[in-house]
């Protein structure tokens, strides 16, 4: 049995990023092979004391949706205030089945669920801040309160929310690991996911397989 988190001075922490129906192959913003990570993520949970899951949680009029004004097509890039925004098919609308966790994902041990992308005007790839860095989600305070020093990150998608969450975790001072076989990428361009892993590694994030965790 893993030790309960409160017994641990620095709980081993896993952040499960956006493992939601809309990012599975049948979903609105399908991530190829997204379903393959659920088993890996379930098994990983047993190795950690503290489990955080994020949910992309958009209002129906979210500005990252191509269907909303100014009505472009998915993949187009627009300027939202100061930040560039890739437009996506409508996905993970608050309260819909697409935004829910897949039933196969074990959820009864989740300590905290972080919802992000909830403001209409700005997207949030990172679990810590929105893309314009106007607002924090509260995840940083939560991890500090739990005395977390090191985070392991997995989920969907490697080239967007996993990458931005990991880079923010690192820059906020956490020793940061990405469990690569528990991630899949959107790959709008071929090799986006491997390039994202390369960029994360170069920044100082450790890329590891679930079979070779250092504990
Ligand atoms: C994501 C694109 C749009 C992700 C979320 O979870 O990686 N990607 N919204
Ligand atoms: Zn989104």
GROMACS .gro file of C-alpha atoms and ligand atoms in nm:
model
  225
    1UNK     CA    1   0.000   0.000   0.000
    2UNK     CA    2   0.134   0.346  -0.080
    3UNK     CA    3   0.173   0.572   0.221
    4UNK     CA    4  -0.098   0.832   0.261
    5UNK     CA    5   0.019   1.173   0.145
    6UNK     CA    6   0.002   1.329   0.491
    7UNK     CA    7   0.267   1.085   0.619
    8UNK     CA    8   0.514   1.199   0.360
    9UNK     CA    9   0.728   1.510   0.402
   10UNK     CA   10   0.733   1.560   0.026
   11UNK     CA   11   0.459   1.357  -0.136
   12UNK     CA   12   0.533   1.187  -0.465
   13UNK     CA   13   0.303   1.375  -0.694
   14UNK     CA   14   0.149   1.281  -1.027
   15UNK     CA   15  -0.032   1.536  -1.243
   16UNK     CA   16  -0.271   1.375  -1.490
   17UNK     CA   17  -0.324   1.632  -1.763
   18UNK     CA   18  -0.654   1.650  -1.952
   19UNK     CA   19  -0.736   1.280  -1.975
   20UNK     CA   20  -1.086   1.358  -2.101
   21UNK     CA   21  -1.325   1.200  -2.348
   22UNK     CA   22  -1.286   1.475  -2.609
   23UNK     CA   23  -0.911   1.401  -2.636
   24UNK     CA   24  -0.964   1.030  -2.698
   25UNK     CA   25  -0.977   0.902  -3.059
   26UNK     CA   26  -1.359   0.930  -3.076
   27UNK     CA   27  -1.361   1.275  -2.921
   28UNK     CA   28  -1.406   1.626  -3.057
   29UNK     CA   29  -1.032   1.703  -3.048
   30UNK     CA   30  -0.901   1.354  -3.104
   31UNK     CA   31  -0.549   1.277  -2.993
   32UNK     CA   32  -0.425   0.970  -3.183
   33UNK     CA   33  -0.365   0.686  -2.937
   34UNK     CA   34  -0.502   0.895  -2.651
   35UNK     CA   35  -0.696   0.595  -2.521
   36UNK     CA   36  -0.373   0.393  -2.491
   37UNK     CA   37  -0.250   0.598  -2.199
   38UNK     CA   38  -0.540   0.526  -1.967
   39UNK     CA   39  -0.406   0.187  -1.855
   40UNK     CA   40  -0.058   0.330  -1.806
   41UNK     CA   41  -0.198   0.624  -1.607
   42UNK     CA   42  -0.405   0.388  -1.391
   43UNK     CA   43  -0.104   0.175  -1.308
   44UNK     CA   44   0.109   0.483  -1.242
   45UNK     CA   45  -0.135   0.610  -0.981
   46UNK     CA   46  -0.033   0.329  -0.742
   47UNK     CA   47   0.321   0.463  -0.725
   48UNK     CA   48   0.225   0.811  -0.604
   49UNK     CA   49   0.108   0.969  -0.280
   50UNK     CA   50  -0.066   1.271  -0.424
   51UNK     CA   51  -0.276   1.268  -0.740
   52UNK     CA   52  -0.382   1.582  -0.922
   53UNK     CA   53  -0.592   1.569  -1.239
   54UNK     CA   54  -0.661   1.860  -1.470
   55UNK     CA   55  -0.966   1.918  -1.686
   56UNK     CA   56  -0.985   2.145  -1.985
   57UNK     CA   57  -1.312   2.317  -1.896
   58UNK     CA   58  -1.430   2.565  -2.156
   59UNK     CA   59  -1.743   2.777  -2.178
   60UNK     CA   60  -1.936   2.706  -2.503
   61UNK     CA   61  -1.835   3.046  -2.642
   62UNK     CA   62  -1.464   2.995  -2.576
   63UNK     CA   63  -1.238   3.201  -2.800
   64UNK     CA   64  -1.023   2.899  -2.891
   65UNK     CA   65  -1.315   2.740  -3.075
   66UNK     CA   66  -1.309   2.787  -3.452
   67UNK     CA   67  -1.691   2.797  -3.464
   68UNK     CA   68  -1.707   3.111  -3.253
   69UNK     CA   69  -1.643   3.458  -3.393
   70UNK     CA   70  -1.438   3.545  -3.595
   71UNK     CA   71  -1.529   3.204  -3.745
   72UNK     CA   72  -1.211   3.052  -3.878
   73UNK     CA   73  -1.120   2.689  -3.924
   74UNK     CA   74  -0.948   2.457  -3.682
   75UNK     CA   75  -0.571   2.488  -3.706
   76UNK     CA   76  -0.585   2.857  -3.799
   77UNK     CA   77  -0.389   3.090  -3.576
   78UNK     CA   78  -0.541   3.413  -3.451
   79UNK     CA   79  -0.423   3.687  -3.220
   80UNK     CA   80  -0.607   3.703  -2.887
   81UNK     CA   81  -0.489   4.013  -2.708
   82UNK     CA   82  -0.115   3.964  -2.671
   83UNK     CA   83  -0.102   3.593  -2.741
   84UNK     CA   84  -0.128   3.378  -3.050
   85UNK     CA   85  -0.406   3.126  -3.034
   86UNK     CA   86  -0.443   2.811  -3.241
   87UNK     CA   87  -0.810   2.750  -3.311
   88UNK     CA   88  -0.959   2.412  -3.224
   89UNK     CA   89  -1.282   2.233  -3.286
   90UNK     CA   90  -1.518   2.296  -2.993
   91UNK     CA   91  -1.409   2.059  -2.714
   92UNK     CA   92  -1.432   2.002  -2.340
   93UNK     CA   93  -1.732   2.225  -2.294
   94UNK     CA   94  -1.811   2.255  -1.922
   95UNK     CA   95  -2.045   1.984  -1.799
   96UNK     CA   96  -2.060   1.786  -2.124
   97UNK     CA   97  -1.969   1.420  -2.166
   98UNK     CA   98  -1.671   1.527  -2.377
   99UNK     CA   99  -1.526   1.716  -2.084
  100UNK     CA  100  -1.572   1.422  -1.843
  101UNK     CA  101  -1.300   1.178  -1.750
  102UNK     CA  102  -1.328   0.849  -1.938
  103UNK     CA  103  -1.495   0.589  -1.713
  104UNK     CA  104  -1.187   0.364  -1.749
  105UNK     CA  105  -0.969   0.622  -1.576
  106UNK     CA  106  -0.946   0.542  -1.205
  107UNK     CA  107  -1.074   0.849  -1.026
  108UNK     CA  108  -1.138   0.748  -0.667
  109UNK     CA  109  -0.792   0.843  -0.546
  110UNK     CA  110  -0.773   1.188  -0.705
  111UNK     CA  111  -0.682   1.444  -0.438
  112UNK     CA  112  -0.746   1.753  -0.643
  113UNK     CA  113  -0.907   1.840  -0.975
  114UNK     CA  114  -0.785   2.156  -1.146
  115UNK     CA  115  -1.014   2.310  -1.405
  116UNK     CA  116  -0.857   2.536  -1.666
  117UNK     CA  117  -0.953   2.727  -1.978
  118UNK     CA  118  -1.264   2.856  -1.801
  119UNK     CA  119  -1.241   3.219  -1.918
  120UNK     CA  120  -1.393   3.290  -2.257
  121UNK     CA  121  -1.120   3.533  -2.366
  122UNK     CA  122  -0.807   3.332  -2.299
  123UNK     CA  123  -0.693   2.972  -2.333
  124UNK     CA  124  -0.497   2.778  -2.073
  125UNK     CA  125  -0.259   2.508  -2.187
  126UNK     CA  126  -0.077   2.507  -1.855
  127UNK     CA  127  -0.235   2.372  -1.538
  128UNK     CA  128  -0.080   2.666  -1.349
  129UNK     CA  129  -0.164   2.982  -1.549
  130UNK     CA  130  -0.365   3.087  -1.852
  131UNK     CA  131  -0.173   3.155  -2.174
  132UNK     CA  132  -0.168   3.531  -2.110
  133UNK     CA  133  -0.058   3.467  -1.750
  134UNK     CA  134  -0.340   3.683  -1.621
  135UNK     CA  135  -0.474   3.432  -1.371
  136UNK     CA  136  -0.344   3.137  -1.174
  137UNK     CA  137  -0.548   2.821  -1.126
  138UNK     CA  138  -0.451   2.768  -0.762
  139UNK     CA  139  -0.244   2.458  -0.841
  140UNK     CA  140   0.082   2.621  -0.728
  141UNK     CA  141  -0.059   2.714  -0.384
  142UNK     CA  142  -0.200   2.364  -0.348
  143UNK     CA  143   0.132   2.196  -0.425
  144UNK     CA  144   0.316   2.432  -0.189
  145UNK     CA  145   0.070   2.363   0.089
  146UNK     CA  146   0.133   1.990   0.039
  147UNK     CA  147   0.511   2.052   0.044
  148UNK     CA  148   0.555   1.906  -0.302
  149UNK     CA  149   0.906   1.950  -0.445
  150UNK     CA  150   0.897   1.715  -0.739
  151UNK     CA  151   0.620   1.648  -0.993
  152UNK     CA  152   0.560   1.376  -1.248
  153UNK     CA  153   0.339   1.473  -1.539
  154UNK     CA  154   0.150   1.263  -1.794
  155UNK     CA  155  -0.159   1.293  -2.012
  156UNK     CA  156  -0.286   1.474  -2.321
  157UNK     CA  157  -0.160   1.630  -2.523
  158UNK     CA  158   0.221   1.608  -2.522
  159UNK     CA  159   0.262   1.904  -2.758
  160UNK     CA  160   0.019   2.140  -2.578
  161UNK     CA  161  -0.105   2.100  -2.223
  162UNK     CA  162   0.156   1.849  -2.105
  163UNK     CA  163   0.436   2.064  -2.244
  164UNK     CA  164   0.309   2.392  -2.101
  165UNK     CA  165   0.230   2.239  -1.764
  166UNK     CA  166   0.576   2.082  -1.742
  167UNK     CA  167   0.760   2.400  -1.847
  168UNK     CA  168   0.568   2.604  -1.589
  169UNK     CA  169   0.628   2.343  -1.317
  170UNK     CA  170   1.000   2.358  -1.390
  171UNK     CA  171   1.013   2.737  -1.392
  172UNK     CA  172   0.817   2.746  -1.066
  173UNK     CA  173   1.097   2.547  -0.908
  174UNK     CA  174   0.969   2.190  -0.910
  175UNK     CA  175   1.194   1.908  -1.017
  176UNK     CA  176   0.988   1.800  -1.316
  177UNK     CA  177   0.949   1.465  -1.488
  178UNK     CA  178   0.733   1.373  -1.787
  179UNK     CA  179   0.629   1.009  -1.817
  180UNK     CA  180   0.647   0.976  -2.192
  181UNK     CA  181   0.460   0.650  -2.247
  182UNK     CA  182   0.167   0.796  -2.054
  183UNK     CA  183   0.140   1.088  -2.300
  184UNK     CA  184   0.023   1.126  -2.658
  185UNK     CA  185   0.043   1.427  -2.890
  186UNK     CA  186  -0.201   1.598  -3.125
  187UNK     CA  187   0.073   1.627  -3.390
  188UNK     CA  188  -0.089   1.896  -3.605
  189UNK     CA  189   0.251   1.888  -3.773
  190UNK     CA  190   0.435   1.556  -3.794
  191UNK     CA  191   0.681   1.519  -3.505
  192UNK     CA  192   0.527   1.793  -3.289
  193UNK     CA  193   0.515   1.550  -2.996
  194UNK     CA  194   0.876   1.430  -3.019
  195UNK     CA  195   0.987   1.789  -3.073
  196UNK     CA  196   0.794   1.892  -2.762
  197UNK     CA  197   0.969   1.618  -2.561
  198UNK     CA  198   1.303   1.739  -2.697
  199UNK     CA  199   1.227   2.099  -2.600
  200UNK     CA  200   1.120   1.992  -2.251
  201UNK     CA  201   1.432   1.784  -2.208
  202UNK     CA  202   1.649   2.071  -2.324
  203UNK     CA  203   1.482   2.300  -2.071
  204UNK     CA  204   1.576   2.063  -1.788
  205UNK     CA  205   1.272   1.840  -1.759
  206UNK     CA  206   1.347   1.471  -1.716
  207UNK     CA  207   1.176   1.247  -1.970
  208UNK     CA  208   1.119   0.898  -1.831
  209UNK     CA  209   0.927   0.583  -1.917
  210UNK     CA  210   0.677   0.444  -1.666
  211UNK     CA  211   0.893   0.131  -1.658
  212UNK     CA  212   1.198   0.322  -1.542
  213UNK     CA  213   1.078   0.545  -1.264
  214UNK     CA  214   1.360   0.618  -1.020
  215UNK     CA  215   1.161   0.475  -0.729
  216LIG     C1  216  -0.532   2.089  -2.531
  216LIG     C2  217  -0.559   2.195  -2.731
  216LIG     C3  218  -0.668   2.264  -2.682
  216LIG     C4  219  -0.455   1.990  -2.448
  216LIG     C5  220  -0.640   2.158  -2.479
  216LIG     O1  221  -0.511   1.939  -2.348
  216LIG     O2  222  -0.338   1.962  -2.481
  216LIG     N1  223  -0.491   2.109  -2.655
  216LIG     N2  224  -0.707   2.244  -2.556
  217LIG    ZN1  225  -0.885   2.337  -2.481
   0.00000   0.00000   0.00000
